[in-house]
XYZ file of C-alpha atoms in Angstrom:
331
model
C 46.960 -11.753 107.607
C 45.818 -8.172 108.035
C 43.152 -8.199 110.638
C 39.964 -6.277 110.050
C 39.427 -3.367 112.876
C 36.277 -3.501 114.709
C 33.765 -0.998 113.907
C 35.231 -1.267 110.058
C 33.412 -3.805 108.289
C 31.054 -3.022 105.686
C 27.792 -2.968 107.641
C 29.410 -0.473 109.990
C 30.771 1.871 107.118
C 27.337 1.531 105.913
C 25.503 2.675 109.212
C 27.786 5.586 109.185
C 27.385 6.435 105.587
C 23.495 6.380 106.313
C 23.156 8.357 109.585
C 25.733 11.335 107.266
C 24.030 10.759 104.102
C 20.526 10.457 104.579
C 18.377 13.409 104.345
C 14.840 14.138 104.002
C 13.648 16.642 100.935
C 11.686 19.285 103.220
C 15.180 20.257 104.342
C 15.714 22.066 101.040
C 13.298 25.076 99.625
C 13.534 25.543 96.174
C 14.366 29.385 96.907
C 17.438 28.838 99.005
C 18.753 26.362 96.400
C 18.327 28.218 93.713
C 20.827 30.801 95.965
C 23.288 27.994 95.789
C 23.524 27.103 91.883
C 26.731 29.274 91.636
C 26.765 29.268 88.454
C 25.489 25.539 87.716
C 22.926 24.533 85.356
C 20.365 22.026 85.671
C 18.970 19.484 83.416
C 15.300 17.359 84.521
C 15.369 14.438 82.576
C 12.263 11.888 81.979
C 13.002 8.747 80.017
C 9.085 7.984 78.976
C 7.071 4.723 76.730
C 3.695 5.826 76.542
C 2.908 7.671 79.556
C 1.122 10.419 77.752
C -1.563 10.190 81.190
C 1.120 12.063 83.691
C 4.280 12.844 81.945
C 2.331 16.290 81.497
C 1.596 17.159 84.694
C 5.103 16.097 86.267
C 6.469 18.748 83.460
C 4.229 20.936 83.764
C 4.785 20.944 87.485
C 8.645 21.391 87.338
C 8.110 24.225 84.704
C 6.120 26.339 86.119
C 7.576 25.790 90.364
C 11.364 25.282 89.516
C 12.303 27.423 86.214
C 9.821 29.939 85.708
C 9.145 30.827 89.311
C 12.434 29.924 91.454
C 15.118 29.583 88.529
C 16.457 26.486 90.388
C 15.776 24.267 86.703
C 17.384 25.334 83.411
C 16.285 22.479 81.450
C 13.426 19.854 81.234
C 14.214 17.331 78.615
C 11.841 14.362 78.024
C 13.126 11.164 75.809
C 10.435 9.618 73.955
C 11.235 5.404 74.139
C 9.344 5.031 71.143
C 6.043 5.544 72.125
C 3.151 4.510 70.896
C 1.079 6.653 72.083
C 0.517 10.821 72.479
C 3.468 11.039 75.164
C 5.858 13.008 72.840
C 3.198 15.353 72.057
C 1.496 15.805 75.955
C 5.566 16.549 77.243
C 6.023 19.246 74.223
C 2.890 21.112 74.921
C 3.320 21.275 78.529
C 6.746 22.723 78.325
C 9.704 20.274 77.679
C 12.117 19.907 74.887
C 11.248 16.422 73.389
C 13.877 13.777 71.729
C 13.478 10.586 70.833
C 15.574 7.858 71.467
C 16.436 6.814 68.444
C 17.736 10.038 67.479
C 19.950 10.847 70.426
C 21.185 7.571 70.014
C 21.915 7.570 66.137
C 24.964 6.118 64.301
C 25.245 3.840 67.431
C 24.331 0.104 67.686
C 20.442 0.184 68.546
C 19.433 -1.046 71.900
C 16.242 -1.119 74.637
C 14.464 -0.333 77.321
C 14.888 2.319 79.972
C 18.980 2.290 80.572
C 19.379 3.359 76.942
C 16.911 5.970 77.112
C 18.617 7.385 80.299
C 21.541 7.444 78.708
C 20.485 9.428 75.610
C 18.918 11.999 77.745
C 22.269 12.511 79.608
C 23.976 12.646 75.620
C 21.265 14.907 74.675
C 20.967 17.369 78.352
C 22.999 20.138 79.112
C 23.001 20.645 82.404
C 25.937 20.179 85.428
C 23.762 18.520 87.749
C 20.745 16.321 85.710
C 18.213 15.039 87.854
C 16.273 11.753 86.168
C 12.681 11.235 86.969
C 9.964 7.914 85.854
C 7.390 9.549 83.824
C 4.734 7.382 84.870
C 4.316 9.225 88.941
C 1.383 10.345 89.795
C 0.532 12.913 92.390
C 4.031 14.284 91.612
C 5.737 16.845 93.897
C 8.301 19.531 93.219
C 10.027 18.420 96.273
C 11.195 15.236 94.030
C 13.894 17.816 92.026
C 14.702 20.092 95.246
C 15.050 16.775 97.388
C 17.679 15.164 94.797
C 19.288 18.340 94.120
C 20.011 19.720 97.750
C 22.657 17.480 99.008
C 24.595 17.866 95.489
C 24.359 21.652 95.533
C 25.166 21.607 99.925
C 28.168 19.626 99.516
C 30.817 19.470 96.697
C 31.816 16.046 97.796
C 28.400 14.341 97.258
C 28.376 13.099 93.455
C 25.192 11.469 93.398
C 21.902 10.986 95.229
C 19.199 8.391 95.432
C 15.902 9.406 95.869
C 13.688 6.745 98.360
C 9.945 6.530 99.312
C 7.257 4.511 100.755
C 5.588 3.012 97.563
C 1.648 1.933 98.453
C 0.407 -1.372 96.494
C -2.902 -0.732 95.429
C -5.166 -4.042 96.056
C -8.912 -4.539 95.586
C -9.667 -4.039 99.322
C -7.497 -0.941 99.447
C -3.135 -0.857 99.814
C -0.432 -2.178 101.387
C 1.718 0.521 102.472
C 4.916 -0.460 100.923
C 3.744 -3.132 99.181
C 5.045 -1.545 95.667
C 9.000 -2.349 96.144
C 8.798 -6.281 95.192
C 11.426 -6.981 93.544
C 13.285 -4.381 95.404
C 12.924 -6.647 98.591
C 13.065 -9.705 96.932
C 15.896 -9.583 94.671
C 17.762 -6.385 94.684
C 18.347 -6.063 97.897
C 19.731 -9.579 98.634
C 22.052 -9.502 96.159
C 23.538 -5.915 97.293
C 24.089 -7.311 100.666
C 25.439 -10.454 100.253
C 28.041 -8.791 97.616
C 28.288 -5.373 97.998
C 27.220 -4.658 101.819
C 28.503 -1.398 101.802
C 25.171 -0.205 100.277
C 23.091 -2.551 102.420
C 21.500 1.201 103.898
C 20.864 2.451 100.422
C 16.934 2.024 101.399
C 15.617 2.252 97.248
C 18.489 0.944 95.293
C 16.168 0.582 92.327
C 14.011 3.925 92.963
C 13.946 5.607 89.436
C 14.468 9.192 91.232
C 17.951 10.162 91.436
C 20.470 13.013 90.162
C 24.112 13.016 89.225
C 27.111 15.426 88.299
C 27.307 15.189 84.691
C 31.080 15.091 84.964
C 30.261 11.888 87.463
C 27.295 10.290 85.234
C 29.426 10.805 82.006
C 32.162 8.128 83.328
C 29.992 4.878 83.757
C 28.697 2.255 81.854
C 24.748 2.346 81.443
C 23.192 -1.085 80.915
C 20.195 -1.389 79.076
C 16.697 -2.177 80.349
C 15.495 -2.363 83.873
C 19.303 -3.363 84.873
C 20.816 0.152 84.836
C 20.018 1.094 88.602
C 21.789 -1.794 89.960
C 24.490 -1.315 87.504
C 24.916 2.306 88.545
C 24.845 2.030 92.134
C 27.837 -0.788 91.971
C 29.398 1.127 89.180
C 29.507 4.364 91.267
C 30.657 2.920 94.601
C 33.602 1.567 92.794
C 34.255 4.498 91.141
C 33.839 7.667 93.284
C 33.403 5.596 96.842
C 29.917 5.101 99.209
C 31.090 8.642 101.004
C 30.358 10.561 97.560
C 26.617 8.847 97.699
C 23.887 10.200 99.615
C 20.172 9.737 99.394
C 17.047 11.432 100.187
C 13.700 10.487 101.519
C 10.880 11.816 99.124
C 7.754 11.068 101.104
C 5.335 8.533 98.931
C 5.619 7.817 95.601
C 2.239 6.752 93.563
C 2.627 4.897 89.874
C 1.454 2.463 87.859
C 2.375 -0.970 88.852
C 3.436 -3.930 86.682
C 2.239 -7.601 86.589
C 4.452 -10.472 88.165
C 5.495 -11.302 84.844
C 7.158 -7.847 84.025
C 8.358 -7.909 87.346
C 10.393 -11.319 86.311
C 12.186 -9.998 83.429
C 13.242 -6.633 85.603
C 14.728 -9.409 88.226
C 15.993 -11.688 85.521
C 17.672 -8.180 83.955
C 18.865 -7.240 87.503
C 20.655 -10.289 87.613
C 22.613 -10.535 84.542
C 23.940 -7.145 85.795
C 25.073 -8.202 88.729
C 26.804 -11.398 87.317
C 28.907 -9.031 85.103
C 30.235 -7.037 87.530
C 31.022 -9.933 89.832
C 32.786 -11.117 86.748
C 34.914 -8.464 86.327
C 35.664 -9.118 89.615
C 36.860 -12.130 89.642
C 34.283 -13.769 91.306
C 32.540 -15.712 89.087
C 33.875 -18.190 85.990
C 33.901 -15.757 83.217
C 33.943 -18.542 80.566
C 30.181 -19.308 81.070
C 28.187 -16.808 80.682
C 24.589 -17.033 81.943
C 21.981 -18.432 79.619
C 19.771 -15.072 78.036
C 16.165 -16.227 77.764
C 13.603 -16.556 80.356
C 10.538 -18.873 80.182
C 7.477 -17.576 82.059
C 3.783 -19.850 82.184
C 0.575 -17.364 82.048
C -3.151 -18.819 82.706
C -4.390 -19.591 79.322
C -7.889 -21.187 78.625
C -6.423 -24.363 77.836
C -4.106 -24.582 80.189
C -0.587 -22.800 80.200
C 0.413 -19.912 77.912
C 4.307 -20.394 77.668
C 6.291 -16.782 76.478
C 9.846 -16.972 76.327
C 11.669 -13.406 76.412
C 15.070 -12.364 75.924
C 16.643 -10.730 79.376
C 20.409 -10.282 77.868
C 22.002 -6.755 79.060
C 23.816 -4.969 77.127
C 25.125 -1.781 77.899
C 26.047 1.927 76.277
C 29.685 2.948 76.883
C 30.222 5.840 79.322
C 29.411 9.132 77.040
C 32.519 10.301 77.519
C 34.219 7.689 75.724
C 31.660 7.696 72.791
C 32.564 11.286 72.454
C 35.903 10.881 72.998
C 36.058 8.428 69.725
C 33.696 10.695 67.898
C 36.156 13.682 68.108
C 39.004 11.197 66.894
C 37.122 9.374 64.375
C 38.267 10.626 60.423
C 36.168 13.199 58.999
């Protein structure tokens, strides 16, 4: 039996990967990035369902600081998720060029939720480097895109960066200072460790800040839903290795929060991710296939109001297969 040398165990390869890999976004001004685009382009994508109360101002922001003053942005693309509301018409007027969902994703089987939208904004960007923001932050910074983008456009061998935060709960009597990562604490993070320790350092693993090379991003698998930043974290390691990871601390991140019963589907959809990649593994019987519906109890005035939801995963190919078949398909 090969024995294991000290000092190279996952947690260890994972303390060194964090004290290389772990940067903080002041060390990159927009200006001095901009210096190091050689050539690149860059693509600011928002996947957005009715956030027509700040996906303005986070475009508006990165318009006017990153492309119009510094250059450092070439594109700001926001995917409309089927909105309900004015959120397709807020992003146009304050500068980005809108899609919707449905559109990037046409001819293809439909799917839902956030993973698919991410993905159609990667089908529908142009840039080398895209950098994917939640349109729902509010206070939002600049130093978001120039914190995601500096380690990518510093190092050649970095391939993807994950953006991480403290994340305040607001509560009647005031906050809890990182009160906001939940399911973060209480199921991501478990998982990753007992199964994947090599990104036990990986402080967000679900943050919804985080930029790729396109030639990178247009290899893996997203899965549908609230399950895609699991799936690409695993995907990636497996694929490009923990070295070509880095992440970035972003200061404080303020959004809207969801109820304990939204939060149960994300974990529920968090989990059927994992369970398929453990599966392809080897790790777990691949014959039975966890059940897809979830039962949650709300406080009703008679009692219990009983919902029953539908958590299955599915997931979009990577792009560069679907394009791939596209170009072969007969005309």
């Amino acid at each position: 039996m090969r024995h294991q040398m000290r000092g190279d165990d996952p947690a260890s390869r994972a303390a060194r990967w964090a004290r290389r890999r772990t940067h903080a976004a002041g060390d990159w001004p927009a200006a001095a990035l901009a210096d190091r685009k050689a050539g690149q382009t860059v693509s600011v994508v928002l996947p957005a369902r009715n956030e027509q109360d700040t996906v303005g101002a986070i475009v508006a922001t990165v318009r006017r600081q990153l492309l119009d003053r510094h250059g450092l942005v070439d594109e700001i693309l926001v995917v409309d998720s089927r909105s309900t509301d004015a959120t397709a018409r807020v992003a146009a007027a304050a500068g980005a060029t809108v899609v919707s969902q449905d559109e990037a994703t046409r001819g293809l089987p439909r799917l839902d939720g956030k993973g698919d939208a991410l993905w159609a904004g990667l089908a529908r960007s142009r840039g080398d480097l895209v950098v994917f923001l939640d349109a729902d932050l509010r206070e939002f910074d600049a130093a978001y895109v120039t914190g995601l983008l500096g380690p990518l456009l510093a190092d050649p061998a970095v391939a993807y960066v994950k953006g991480f935060y403290h994340r305040p709960l607001r509560l009647a009597g005031g906050a809890e200072p990182d009160g906001g990562g939940r399911v973060t604490e209480l199921v991501a993070r478990p998982l990753l460790n007992m199964f994947w320790p090599e990104l036990s350092r990986v402080v967000q693993p679900l943050s919804g800040e985080y930029a790729g090379r396109r030639a990178v991003l247009e290899r893996l698998p997203f899965a549908s839903g609230y399950a895609v930043e699991t799936a690409l974290l695993i995907d990636l390691v497996a694929l490009v290795g923990l070295d070509a990871l880095a992440q970035v601390d972003l200061g404080e991140r303020h959004h809207r929060h969801q109820d304990n019963q939204a939060l149960g589907r994300m974990s529920a959809q968090i989990l059927h991710a994992v369970w398929s990649r453990l599966q392809r593994r080897g790790w777990v019987d691949g014959q039975a296939a966890p059940a897809t519906l979830l039962t949650q109890f709300a406080r009703a005035a008679d009692g219990r109001q009983v919902s029953t939801t539908d958590i299955s995963v599915a997931e979009r190919p990577p792009l560069r297969d679907v394009a791939a078949a596209h170009r072969a398909a007969p005309r």
